[in-house]
mmCIF file of C-alpha atoms in Angstrom:
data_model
loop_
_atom_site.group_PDB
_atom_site.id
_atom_site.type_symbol
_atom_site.label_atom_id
_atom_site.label_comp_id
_atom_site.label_asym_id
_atom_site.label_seq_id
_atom_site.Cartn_x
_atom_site.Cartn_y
_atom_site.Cartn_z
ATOM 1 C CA UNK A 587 0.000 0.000 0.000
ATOM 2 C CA UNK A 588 3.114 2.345 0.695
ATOM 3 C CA UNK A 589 4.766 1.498 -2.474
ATOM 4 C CA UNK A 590 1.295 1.903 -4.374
ATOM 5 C CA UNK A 591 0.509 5.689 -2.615
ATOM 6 C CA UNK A 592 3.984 6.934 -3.769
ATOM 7 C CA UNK A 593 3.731 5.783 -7.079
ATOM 8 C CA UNK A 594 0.442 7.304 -7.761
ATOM 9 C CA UNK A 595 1.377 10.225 -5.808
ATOM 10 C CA UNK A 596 4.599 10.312 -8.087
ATOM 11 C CA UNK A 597 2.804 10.372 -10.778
ATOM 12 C CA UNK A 598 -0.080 12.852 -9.792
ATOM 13 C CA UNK A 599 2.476 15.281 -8.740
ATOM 14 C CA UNK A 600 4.865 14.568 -12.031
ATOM 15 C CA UNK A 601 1.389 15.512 -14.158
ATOM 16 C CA UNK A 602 0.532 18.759 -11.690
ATOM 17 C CA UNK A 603 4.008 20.170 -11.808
ATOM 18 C CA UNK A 604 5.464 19.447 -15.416
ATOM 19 C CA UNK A 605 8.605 17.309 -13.497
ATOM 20 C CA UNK A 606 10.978 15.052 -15.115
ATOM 21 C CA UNK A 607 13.132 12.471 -13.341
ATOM 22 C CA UNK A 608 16.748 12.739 -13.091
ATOM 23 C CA UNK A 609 19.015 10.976 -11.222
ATOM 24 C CA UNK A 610 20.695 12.683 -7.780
ATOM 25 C CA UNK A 611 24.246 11.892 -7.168
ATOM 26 C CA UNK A 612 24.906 9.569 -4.780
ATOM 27 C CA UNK A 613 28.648 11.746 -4.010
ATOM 28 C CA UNK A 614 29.737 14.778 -4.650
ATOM 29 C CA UNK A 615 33.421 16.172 -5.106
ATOM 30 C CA UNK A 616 33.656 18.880 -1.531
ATOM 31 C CA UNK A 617 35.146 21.714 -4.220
ATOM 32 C CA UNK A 618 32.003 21.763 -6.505
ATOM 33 C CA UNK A 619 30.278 23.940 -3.492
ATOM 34 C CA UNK A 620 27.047 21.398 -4.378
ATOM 35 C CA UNK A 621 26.861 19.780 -0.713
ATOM 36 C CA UNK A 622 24.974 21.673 0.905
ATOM 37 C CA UNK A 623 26.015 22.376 4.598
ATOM 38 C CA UNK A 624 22.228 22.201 5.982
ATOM 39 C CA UNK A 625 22.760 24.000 9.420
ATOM 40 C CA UNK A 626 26.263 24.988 9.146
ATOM 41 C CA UNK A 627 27.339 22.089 11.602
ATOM 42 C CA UNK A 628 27.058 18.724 9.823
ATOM 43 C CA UNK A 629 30.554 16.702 8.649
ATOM 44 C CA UNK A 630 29.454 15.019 5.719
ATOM 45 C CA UNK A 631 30.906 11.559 5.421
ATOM 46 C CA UNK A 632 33.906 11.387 3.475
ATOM 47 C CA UNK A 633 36.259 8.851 1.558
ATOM 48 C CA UNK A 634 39.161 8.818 -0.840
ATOM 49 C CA UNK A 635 38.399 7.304 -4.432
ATOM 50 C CA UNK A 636 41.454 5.829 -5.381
ATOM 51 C CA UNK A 637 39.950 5.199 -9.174
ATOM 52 C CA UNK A 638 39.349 8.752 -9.984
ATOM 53 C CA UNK A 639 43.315 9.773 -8.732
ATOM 54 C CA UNK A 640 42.424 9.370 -5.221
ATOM 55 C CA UNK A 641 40.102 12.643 -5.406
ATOM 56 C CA UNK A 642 38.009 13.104 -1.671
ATOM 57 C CA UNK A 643 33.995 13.114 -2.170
ATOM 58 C CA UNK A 644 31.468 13.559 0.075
ATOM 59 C CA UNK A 645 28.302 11.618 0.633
ATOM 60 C CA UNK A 646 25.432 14.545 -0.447
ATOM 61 C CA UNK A 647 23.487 15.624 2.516
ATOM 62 C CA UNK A 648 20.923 17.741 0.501
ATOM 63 C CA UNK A 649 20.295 18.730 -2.986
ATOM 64 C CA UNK A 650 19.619 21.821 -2.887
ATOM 65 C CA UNK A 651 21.908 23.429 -4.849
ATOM 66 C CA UNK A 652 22.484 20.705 -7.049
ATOM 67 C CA UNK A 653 18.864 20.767 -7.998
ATOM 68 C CA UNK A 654 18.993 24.907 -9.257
ATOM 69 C CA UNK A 655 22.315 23.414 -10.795
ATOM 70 C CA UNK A 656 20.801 20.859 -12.912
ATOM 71 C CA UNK A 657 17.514 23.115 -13.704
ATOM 72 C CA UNK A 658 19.792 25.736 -15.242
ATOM 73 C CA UNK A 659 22.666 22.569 -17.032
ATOM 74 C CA UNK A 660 19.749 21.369 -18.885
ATOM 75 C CA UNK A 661 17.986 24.279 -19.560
ATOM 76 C CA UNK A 662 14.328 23.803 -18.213
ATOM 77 C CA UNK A 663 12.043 26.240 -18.910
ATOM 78 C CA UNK A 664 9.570 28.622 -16.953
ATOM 79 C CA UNK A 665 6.864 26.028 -15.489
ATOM 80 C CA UNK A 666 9.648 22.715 -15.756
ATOM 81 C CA UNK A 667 10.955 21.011 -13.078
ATOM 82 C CA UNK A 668 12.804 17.802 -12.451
ATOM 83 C CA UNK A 669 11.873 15.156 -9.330
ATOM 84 C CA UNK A 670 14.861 13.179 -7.839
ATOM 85 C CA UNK A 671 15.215 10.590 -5.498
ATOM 86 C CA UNK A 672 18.115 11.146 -2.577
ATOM 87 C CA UNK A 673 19.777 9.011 -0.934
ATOM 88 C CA UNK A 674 22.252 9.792 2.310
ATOM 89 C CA UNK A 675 23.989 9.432 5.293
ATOM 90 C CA UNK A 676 24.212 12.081 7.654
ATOM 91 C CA UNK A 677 26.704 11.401 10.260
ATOM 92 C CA UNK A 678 25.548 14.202 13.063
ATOM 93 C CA UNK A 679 22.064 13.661 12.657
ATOM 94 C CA UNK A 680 20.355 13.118 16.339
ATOM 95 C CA UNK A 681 18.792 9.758 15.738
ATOM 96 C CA UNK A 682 15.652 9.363 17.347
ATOM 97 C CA UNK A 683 11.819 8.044 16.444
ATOM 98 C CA UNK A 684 11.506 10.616 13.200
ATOM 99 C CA UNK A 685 15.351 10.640 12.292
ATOM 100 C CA UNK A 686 18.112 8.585 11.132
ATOM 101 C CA UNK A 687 21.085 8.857 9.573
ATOM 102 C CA UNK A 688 20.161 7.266 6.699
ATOM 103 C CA UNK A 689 17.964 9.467 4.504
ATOM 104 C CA UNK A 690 15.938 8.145 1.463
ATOM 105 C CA UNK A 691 14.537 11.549 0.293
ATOM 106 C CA UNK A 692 11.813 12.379 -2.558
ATOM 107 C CA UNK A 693 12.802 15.697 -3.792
ATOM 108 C CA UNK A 694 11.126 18.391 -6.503
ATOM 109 C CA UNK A 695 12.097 21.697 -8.006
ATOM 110 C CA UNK A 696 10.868 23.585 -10.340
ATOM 111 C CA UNK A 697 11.569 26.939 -12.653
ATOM 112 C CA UNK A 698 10.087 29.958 -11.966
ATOM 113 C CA UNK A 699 10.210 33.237 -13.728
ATOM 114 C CA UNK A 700 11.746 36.151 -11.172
ATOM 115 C CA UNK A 701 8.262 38.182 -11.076
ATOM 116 C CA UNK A 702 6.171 35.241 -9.213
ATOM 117 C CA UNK A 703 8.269 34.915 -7.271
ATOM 118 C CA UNK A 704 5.392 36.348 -4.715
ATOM 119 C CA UNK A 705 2.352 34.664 -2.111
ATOM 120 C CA UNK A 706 0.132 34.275 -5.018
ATOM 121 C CA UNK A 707 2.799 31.885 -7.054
ATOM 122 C CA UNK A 708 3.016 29.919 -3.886
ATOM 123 C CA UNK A 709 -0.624 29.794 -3.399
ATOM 124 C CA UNK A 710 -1.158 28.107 -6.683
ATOM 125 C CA UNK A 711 1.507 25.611 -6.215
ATOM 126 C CA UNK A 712 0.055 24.455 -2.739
ATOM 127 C CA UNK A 713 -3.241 23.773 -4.520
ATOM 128 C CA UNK A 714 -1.521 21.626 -7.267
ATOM 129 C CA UNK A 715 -0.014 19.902 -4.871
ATOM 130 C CA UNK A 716 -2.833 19.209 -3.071
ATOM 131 C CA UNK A 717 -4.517 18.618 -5.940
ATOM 132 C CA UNK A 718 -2.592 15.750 -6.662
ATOM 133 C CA UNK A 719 -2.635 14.487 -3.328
ATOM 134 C CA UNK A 720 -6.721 14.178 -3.501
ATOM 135 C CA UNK A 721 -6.356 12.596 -6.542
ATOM 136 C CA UNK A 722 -3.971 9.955 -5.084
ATOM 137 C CA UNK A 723 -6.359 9.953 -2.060
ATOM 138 C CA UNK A 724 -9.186 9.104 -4.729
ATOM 139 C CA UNK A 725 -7.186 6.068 -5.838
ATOM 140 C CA UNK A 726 -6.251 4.771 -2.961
ATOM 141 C CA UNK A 727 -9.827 4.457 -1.243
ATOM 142 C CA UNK A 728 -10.569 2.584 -4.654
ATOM 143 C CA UNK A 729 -7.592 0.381 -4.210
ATOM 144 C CA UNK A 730 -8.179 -0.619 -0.282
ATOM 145 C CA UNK A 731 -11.794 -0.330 0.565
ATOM 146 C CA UNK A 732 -10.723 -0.022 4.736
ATOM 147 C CA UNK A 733 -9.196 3.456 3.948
ATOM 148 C CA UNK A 734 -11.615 6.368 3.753
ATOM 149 C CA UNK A 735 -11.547 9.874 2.412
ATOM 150 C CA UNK A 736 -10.097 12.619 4.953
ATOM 151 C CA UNK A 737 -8.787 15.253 3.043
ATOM 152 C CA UNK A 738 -11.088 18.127 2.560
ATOM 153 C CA UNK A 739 -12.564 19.403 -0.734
ATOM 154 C CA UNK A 740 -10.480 22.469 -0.889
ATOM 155 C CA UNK A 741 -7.333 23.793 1.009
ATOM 156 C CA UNK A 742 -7.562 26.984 3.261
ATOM 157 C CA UNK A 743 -4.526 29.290 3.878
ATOM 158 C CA UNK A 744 -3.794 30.718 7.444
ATOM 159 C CA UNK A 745 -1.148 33.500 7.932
ATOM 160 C CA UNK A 746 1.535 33.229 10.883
ATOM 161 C CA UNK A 747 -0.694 36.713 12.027
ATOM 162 C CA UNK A 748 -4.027 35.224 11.569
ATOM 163 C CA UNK A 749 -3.208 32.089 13.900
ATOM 164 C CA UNK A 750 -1.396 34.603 16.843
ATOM 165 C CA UNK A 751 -4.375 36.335 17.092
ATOM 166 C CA UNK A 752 -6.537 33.912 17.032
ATOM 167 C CA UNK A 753 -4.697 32.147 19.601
ATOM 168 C CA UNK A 754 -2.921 34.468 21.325
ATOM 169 C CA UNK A 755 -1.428 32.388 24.067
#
């Protein structure tokens, strides 16, 4: 049922966002800037490669740079994106029920144009998104009969503001 949810999410999100797959790297050489240092703190794990001259890599920790570094190599477009798979070990993270330091990650990014760069831009993404995550939602209660519908028709927004003053304490 796990595998069968992220597939069809996969899939729903792939048609929503106009995302391609391509592959992550697994390693990354520390002088190519693309590992990103998350908090500032994290070692990545490290190792010599004797059959590339010895060089040093590093085990990525995040893709974030890498993935505005392959949107721009392959020249994607206003409204493209790519969707990657990660896979990691992060040596410092504090291990406990909701982190290890293994980390299997399903990742997105996408081009966007300077200008919309704004609330309203996001605003539309969120409801693609959760777009396609009714429409895996649909598909699964079709799939397994024991799991019902609880996601609600349409999404509401609530500013940082709103919520303090609604609850103030």
């Amino acid at each position: 049922a796990i595998k069968f949810i992220k597939d069809t999410f996969q899939r729903e999100l792939i048609a929503a966002m106009n995302l391609q797959r391509v592959s992550a790297p697994l390693f990354v050489r520390p002088e190519s800037g693309l590992n990103d240092n998350l908090s500032g703190v994290e070692r990545p794990v490290t190792f010599d490669a004797p059959c590339i001259g010895g060089a040093n890599l590093e085990i990525v920790h995040s893709l974030a740079k890498w993935k505005r570094l392959t949107l721009g190599k392959y020249k994607f477009d206003v409204g493209e994106g790519i969707y990657t798979d990660m896979n990691a070990i992060r040596r410092d993270e504090d291990v406990d029920n909701l982190h290890s330091m293994y980390v299997d990650q399903w990742d997105w990014e996408a081009v966007i144009d300077k200008k919309d760069r704004n609330l309203d831009t996001l605003k539309d993404v969120v409801k693609k998104i959760y777009k396609a995550m009714r429409r895996t939602q649909k598909k699964v209660c079709a799939e397994y009969e024991t799991i019902k519908s609880v996601y609600p028709e349409d999404i509401v927004f609530v500013t940082t503001q709103e919520l303090e003053d609604m609850y103030p304490n």
